PDB file of C-alpha atoms in Angstrom:
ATOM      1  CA  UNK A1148       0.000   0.000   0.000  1.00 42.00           C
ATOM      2  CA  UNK A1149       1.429   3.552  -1.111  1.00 51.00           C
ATOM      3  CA  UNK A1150       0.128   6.862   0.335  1.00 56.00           C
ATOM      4  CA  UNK A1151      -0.905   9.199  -2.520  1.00 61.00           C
ATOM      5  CA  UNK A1152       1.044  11.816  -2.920  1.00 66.00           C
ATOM      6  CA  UNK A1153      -1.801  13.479  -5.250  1.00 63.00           C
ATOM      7  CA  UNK A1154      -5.577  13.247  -6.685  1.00 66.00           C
ATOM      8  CA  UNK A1155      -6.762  14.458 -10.062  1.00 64.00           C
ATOM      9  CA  UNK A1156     -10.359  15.082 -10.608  1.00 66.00           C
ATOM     10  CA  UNK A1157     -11.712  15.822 -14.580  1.00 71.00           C
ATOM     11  CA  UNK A1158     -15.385  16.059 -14.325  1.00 72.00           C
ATOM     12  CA  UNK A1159     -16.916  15.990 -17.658  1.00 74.00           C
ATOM     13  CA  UNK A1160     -20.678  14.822 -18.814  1.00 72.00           C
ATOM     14  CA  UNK A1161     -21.602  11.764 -20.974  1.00 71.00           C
ATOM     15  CA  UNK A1162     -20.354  13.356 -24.331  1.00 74.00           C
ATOM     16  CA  UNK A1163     -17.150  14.377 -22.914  1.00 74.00           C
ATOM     17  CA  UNK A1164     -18.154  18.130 -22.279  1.00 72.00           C
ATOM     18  CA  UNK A1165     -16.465  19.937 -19.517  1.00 71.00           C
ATOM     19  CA  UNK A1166     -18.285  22.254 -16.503  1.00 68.00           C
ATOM     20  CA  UNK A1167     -18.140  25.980 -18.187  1.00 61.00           C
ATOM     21  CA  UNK A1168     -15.754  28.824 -16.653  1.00 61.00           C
ATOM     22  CA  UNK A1169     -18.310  31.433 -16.388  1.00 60.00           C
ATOM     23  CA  UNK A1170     -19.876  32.496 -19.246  1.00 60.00           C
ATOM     24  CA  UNK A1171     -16.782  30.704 -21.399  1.00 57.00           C
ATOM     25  CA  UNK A1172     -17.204  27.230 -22.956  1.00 55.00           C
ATOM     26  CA  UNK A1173     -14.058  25.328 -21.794  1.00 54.00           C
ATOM     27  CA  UNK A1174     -12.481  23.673 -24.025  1.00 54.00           C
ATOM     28  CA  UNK A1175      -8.843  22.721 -25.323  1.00 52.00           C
ATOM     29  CA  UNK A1176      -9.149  25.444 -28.008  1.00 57.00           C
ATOM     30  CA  UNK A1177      -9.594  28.291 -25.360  1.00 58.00           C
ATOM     31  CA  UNK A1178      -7.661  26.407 -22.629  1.00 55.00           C
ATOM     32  CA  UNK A1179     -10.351  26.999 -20.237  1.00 60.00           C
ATOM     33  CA  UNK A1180     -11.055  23.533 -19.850  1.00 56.00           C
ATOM     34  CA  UNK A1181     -11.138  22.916 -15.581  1.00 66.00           C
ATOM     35  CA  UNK A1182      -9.534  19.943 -14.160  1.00 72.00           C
ATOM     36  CA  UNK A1183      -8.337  19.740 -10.483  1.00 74.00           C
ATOM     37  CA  UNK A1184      -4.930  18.582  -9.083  1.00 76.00           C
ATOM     38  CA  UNK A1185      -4.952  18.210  -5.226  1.00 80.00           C
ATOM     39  CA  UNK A1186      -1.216  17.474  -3.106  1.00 83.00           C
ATOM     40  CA  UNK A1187      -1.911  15.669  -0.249  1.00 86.00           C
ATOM     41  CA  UNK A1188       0.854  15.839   2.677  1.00 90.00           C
ATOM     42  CA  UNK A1189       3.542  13.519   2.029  1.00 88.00           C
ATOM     43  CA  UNK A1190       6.039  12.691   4.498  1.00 88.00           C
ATOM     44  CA  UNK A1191       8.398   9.847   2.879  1.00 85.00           C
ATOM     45  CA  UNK A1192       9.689   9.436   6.484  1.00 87.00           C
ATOM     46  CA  UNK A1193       6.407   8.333   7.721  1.00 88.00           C
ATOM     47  CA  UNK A1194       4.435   7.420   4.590  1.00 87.00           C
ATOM     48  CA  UNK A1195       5.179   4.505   2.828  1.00 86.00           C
ATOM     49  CA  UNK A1196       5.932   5.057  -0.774  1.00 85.00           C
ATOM     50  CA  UNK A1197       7.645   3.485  -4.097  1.00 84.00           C
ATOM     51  CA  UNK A1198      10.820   5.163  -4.568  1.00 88.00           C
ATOM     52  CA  UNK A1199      10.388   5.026  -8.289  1.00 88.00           C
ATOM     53  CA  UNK A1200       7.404   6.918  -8.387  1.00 82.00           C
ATOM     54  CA  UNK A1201       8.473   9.530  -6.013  1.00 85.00           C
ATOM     55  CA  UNK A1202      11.209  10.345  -7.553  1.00 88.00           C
ATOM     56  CA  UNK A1203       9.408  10.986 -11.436  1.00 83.00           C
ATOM     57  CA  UNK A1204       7.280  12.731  -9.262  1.00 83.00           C
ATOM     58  CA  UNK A1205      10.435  15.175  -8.572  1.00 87.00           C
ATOM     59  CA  UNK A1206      11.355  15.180 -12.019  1.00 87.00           C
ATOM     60  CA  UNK A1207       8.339  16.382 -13.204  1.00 82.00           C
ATOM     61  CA  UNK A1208       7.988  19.261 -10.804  1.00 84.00           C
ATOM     62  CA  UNK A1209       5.995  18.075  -7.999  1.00 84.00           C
ATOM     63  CA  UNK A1210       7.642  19.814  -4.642  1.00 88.00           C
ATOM     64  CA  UNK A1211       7.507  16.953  -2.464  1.00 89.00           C
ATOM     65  CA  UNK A1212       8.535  18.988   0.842  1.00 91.00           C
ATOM     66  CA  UNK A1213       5.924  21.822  -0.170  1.00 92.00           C
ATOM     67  CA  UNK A1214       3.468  19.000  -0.088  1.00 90.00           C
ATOM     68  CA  UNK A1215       4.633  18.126   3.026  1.00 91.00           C
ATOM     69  CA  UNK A1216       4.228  21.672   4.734  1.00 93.00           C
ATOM     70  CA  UNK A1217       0.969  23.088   2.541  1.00 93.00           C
ATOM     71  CA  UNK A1218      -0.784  19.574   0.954  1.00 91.00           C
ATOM     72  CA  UNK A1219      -4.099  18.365   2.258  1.00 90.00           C
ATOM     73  CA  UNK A1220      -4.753  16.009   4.992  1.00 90.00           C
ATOM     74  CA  UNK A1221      -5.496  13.041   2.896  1.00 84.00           C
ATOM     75  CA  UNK A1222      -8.283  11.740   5.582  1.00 85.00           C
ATOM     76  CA  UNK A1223      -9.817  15.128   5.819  1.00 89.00           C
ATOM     77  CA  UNK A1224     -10.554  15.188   2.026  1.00 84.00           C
ATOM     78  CA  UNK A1225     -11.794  11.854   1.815  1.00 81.00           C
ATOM     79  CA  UNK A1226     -14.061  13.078   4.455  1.00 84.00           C
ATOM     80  CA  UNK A1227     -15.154  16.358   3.046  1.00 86.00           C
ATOM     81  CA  UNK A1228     -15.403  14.236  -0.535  1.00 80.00           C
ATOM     82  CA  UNK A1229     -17.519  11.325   0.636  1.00 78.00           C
ATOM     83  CA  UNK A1230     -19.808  14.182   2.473  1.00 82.00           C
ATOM     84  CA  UNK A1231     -19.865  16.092  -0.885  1.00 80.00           C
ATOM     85  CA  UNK A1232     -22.456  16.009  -3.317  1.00 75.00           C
ATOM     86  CA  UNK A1233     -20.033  14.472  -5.963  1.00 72.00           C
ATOM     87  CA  UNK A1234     -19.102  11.825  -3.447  1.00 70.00           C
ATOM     88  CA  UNK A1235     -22.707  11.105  -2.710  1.00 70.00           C
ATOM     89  CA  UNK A1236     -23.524  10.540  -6.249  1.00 68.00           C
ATOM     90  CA  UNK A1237     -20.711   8.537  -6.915  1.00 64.00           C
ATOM     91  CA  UNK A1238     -22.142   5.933  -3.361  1.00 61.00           C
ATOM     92  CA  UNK A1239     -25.540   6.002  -5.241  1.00 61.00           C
ATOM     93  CA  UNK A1240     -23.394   4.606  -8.584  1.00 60.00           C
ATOM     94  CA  UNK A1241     -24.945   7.310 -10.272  1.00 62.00           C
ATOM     95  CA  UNK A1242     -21.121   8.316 -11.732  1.00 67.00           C
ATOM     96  CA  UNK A1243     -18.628   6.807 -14.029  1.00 70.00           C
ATOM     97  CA  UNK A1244     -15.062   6.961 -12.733  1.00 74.00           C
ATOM     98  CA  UNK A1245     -12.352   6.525 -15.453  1.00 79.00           C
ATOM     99  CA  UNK A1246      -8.358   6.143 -14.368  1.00 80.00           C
ATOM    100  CA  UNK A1247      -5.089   5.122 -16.478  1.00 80.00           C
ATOM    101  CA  UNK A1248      -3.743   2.023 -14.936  1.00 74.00           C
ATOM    102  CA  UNK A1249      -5.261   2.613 -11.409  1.00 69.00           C
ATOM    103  CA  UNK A1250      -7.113  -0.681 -10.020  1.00 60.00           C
ATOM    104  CA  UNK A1251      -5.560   0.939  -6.419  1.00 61.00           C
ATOM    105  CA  UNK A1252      -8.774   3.714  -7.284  1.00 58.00           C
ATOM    106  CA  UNK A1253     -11.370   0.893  -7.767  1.00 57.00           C
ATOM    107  CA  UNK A1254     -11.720   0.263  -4.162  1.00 58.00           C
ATOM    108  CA  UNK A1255     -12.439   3.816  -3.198  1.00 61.00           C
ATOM    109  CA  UNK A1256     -15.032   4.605  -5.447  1.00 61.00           C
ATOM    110  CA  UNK A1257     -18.478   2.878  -5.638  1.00 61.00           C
ATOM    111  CA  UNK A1258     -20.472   2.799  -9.107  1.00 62.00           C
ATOM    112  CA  UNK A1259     -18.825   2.328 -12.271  1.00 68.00           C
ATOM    113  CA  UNK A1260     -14.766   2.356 -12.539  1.00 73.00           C
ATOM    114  CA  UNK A1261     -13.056   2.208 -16.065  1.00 78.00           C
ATOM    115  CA  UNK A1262      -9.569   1.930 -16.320  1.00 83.00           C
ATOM    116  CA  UNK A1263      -8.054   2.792 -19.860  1.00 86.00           C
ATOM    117  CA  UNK A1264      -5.349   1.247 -19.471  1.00 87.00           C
ATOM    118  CA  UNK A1265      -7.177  -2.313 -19.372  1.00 85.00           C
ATOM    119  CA  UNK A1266      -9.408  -1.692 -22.513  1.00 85.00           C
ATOM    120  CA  UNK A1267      -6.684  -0.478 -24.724  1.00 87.00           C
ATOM    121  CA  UNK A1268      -5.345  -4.073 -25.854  1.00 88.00           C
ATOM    122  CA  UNK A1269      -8.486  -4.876 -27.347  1.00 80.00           C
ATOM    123  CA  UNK A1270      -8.042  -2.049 -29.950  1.00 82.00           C
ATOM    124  CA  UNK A1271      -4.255  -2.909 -30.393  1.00 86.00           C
ATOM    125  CA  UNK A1272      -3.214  -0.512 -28.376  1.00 88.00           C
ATOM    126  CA  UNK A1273      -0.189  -0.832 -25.585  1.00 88.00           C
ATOM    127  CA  UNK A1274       1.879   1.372 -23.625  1.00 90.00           C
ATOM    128  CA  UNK A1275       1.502   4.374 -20.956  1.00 89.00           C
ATOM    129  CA  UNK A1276      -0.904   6.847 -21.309  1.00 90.00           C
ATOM    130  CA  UNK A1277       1.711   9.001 -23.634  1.00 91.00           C
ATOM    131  CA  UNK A1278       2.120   6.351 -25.921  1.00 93.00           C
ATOM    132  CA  UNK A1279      -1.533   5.645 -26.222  1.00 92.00           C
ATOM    133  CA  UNK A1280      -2.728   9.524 -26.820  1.00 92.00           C
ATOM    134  CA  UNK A1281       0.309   9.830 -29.699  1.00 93.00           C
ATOM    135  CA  UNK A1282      -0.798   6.736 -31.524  1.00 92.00           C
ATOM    136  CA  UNK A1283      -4.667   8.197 -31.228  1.00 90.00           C
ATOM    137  CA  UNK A1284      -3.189  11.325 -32.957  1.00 92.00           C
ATOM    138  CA  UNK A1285      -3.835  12.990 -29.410  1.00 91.00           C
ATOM    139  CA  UNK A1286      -2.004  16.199 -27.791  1.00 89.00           C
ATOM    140  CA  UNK A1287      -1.750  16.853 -24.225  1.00 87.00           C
ATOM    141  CA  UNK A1288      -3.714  20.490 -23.583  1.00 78.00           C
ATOM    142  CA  UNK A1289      -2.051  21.363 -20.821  1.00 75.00           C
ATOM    143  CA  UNK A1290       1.026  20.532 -18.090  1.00 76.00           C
ATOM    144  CA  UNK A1291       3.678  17.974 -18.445  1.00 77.00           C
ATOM    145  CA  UNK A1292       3.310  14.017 -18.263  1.00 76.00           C
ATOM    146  CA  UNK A1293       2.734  12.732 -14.988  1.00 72.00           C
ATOM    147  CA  UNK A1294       1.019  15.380 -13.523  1.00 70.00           C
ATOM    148  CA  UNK A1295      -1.709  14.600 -11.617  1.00 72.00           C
ATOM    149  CA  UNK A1296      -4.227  16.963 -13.435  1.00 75.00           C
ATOM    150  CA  UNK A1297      -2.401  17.264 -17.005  1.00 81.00           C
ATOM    151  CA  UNK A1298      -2.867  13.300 -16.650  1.00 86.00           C
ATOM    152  CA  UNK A1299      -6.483  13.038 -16.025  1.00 85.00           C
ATOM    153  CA  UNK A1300      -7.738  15.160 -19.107  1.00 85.00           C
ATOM    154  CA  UNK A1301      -5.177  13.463 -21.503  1.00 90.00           C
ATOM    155  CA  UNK A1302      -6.975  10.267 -20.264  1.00 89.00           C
ATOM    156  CA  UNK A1303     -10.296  11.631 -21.182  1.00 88.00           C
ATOM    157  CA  UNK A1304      -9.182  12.638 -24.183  1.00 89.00           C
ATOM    158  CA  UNK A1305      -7.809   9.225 -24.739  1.00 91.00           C
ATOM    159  CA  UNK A1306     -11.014   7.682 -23.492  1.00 89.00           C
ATOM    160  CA  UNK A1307     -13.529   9.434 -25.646  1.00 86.00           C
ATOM    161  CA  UNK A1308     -11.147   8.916 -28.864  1.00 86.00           C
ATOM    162  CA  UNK A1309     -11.435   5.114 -28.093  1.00 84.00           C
ATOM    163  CA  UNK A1310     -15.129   5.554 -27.761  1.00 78.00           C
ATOM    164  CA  UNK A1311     -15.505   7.718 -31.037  1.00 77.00           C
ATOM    165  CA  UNK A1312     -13.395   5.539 -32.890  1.00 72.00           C
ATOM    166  CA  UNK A1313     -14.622   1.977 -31.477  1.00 70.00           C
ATOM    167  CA  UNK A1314     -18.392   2.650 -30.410  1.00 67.00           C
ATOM    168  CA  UNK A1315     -18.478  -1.516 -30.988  1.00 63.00           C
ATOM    169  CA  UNK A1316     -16.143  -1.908 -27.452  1.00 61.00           C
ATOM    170  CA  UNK A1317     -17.699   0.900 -25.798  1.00 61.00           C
ATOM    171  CA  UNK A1318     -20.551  -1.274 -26.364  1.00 65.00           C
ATOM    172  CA  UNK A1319     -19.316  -4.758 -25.529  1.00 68.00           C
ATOM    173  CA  UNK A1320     -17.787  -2.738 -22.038  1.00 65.00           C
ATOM    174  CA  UNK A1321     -21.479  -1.517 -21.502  1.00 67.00           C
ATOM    175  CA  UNK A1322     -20.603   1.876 -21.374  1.00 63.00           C
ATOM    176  CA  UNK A1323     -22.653   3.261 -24.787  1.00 59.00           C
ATOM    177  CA  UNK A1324     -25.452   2.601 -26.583  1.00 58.00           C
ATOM    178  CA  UNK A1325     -25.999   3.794 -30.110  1.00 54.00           C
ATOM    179  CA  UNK A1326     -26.076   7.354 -30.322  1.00 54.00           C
ATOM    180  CA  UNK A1327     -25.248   7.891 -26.302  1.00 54.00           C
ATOM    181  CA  UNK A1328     -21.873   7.029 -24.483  1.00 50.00           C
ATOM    182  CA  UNK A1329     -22.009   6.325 -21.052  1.00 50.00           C
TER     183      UNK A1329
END
């Protein structure tokens, strides 16, 4: 068991549309599309951790000792989250969940939990998430690789290009139906 060191949220409706920034349509051709990156406290004295992933973490930016000082109490958001009305509909299964190779999410969440990275092979598709959006002709919109939030809209991205391009597995995984998707 690791202790997250962060928690990317992308909310986004059943044709892929993000929550509007005022007035403004978000989108990647604006750059106003919202996604949220939360840093948890990490104390790698205290917390267990992979050393591998902490230290990409590092190399992509993330200030592990700023965390430490100024990230979120990990059991207070889970609280305030599960108490929220986003956590609430995601107990009543009411929400889709998607993640990139994250079967550690599946036990937090209740409803239904996609992962990406286990539907990809039976397009033909293997690798990371990087891999995967290049060969989909896909371009990150925002932030670096492995960034929490920069991460979770390239998976969306990645997601909704599988569906568009392969409605026949989004239909075999149950998640579409002719002209809806999830």
């Amino acid at each position: 068991m690791r202790a997250p060191a962060e928690f990317y949220l992308t909310i986004f409706d059943r044709y892929g549309n993000l929550p509007r920034y005022g007035n403004l349509p978000c989108s990647a051709e604006t750059g106003r599309e919202l996604i949220w990156e939360f840093n948890f406290q990490f104390d790698s004295a205290v917390d267990p951790y992979n050393k591998e992933s902490v230290s990409l973490l590092e190399k992509q930016g993330i200030d592990l000792s700023r965390n430490k000082k100024y990230g979120i109490d990990s059991r207070e958001f889970a609280l305030q989250f599960k108490c929220s009305e986003l956590g609430m509909r995601s107990y009543s299964g009411r929400l889709v969940w998607l993640t990139f190779h994250g079967p550690h999410v599946w036990k937090y969440f209740k409803g239904n939990v996609y992962d990406l990275k286990s539907m990809i092979p039976f397009v033909g598709l293997h690798g990371g998430l990087e891999k995967v959006a290049r060969s989909m002709n896909l371009k990150r919109a925002v932030g670096k690789s492995h960034q929490a939030g920069s991460d979770s809209l390239l998976t969306m991205h990645a997601f909704f290009g599988l569906m568009k391009n392969c409605l026949e597995i989004a239909w075999r995984w149950g998640v579409a139906t002719p002209g809806r998707v999830v």
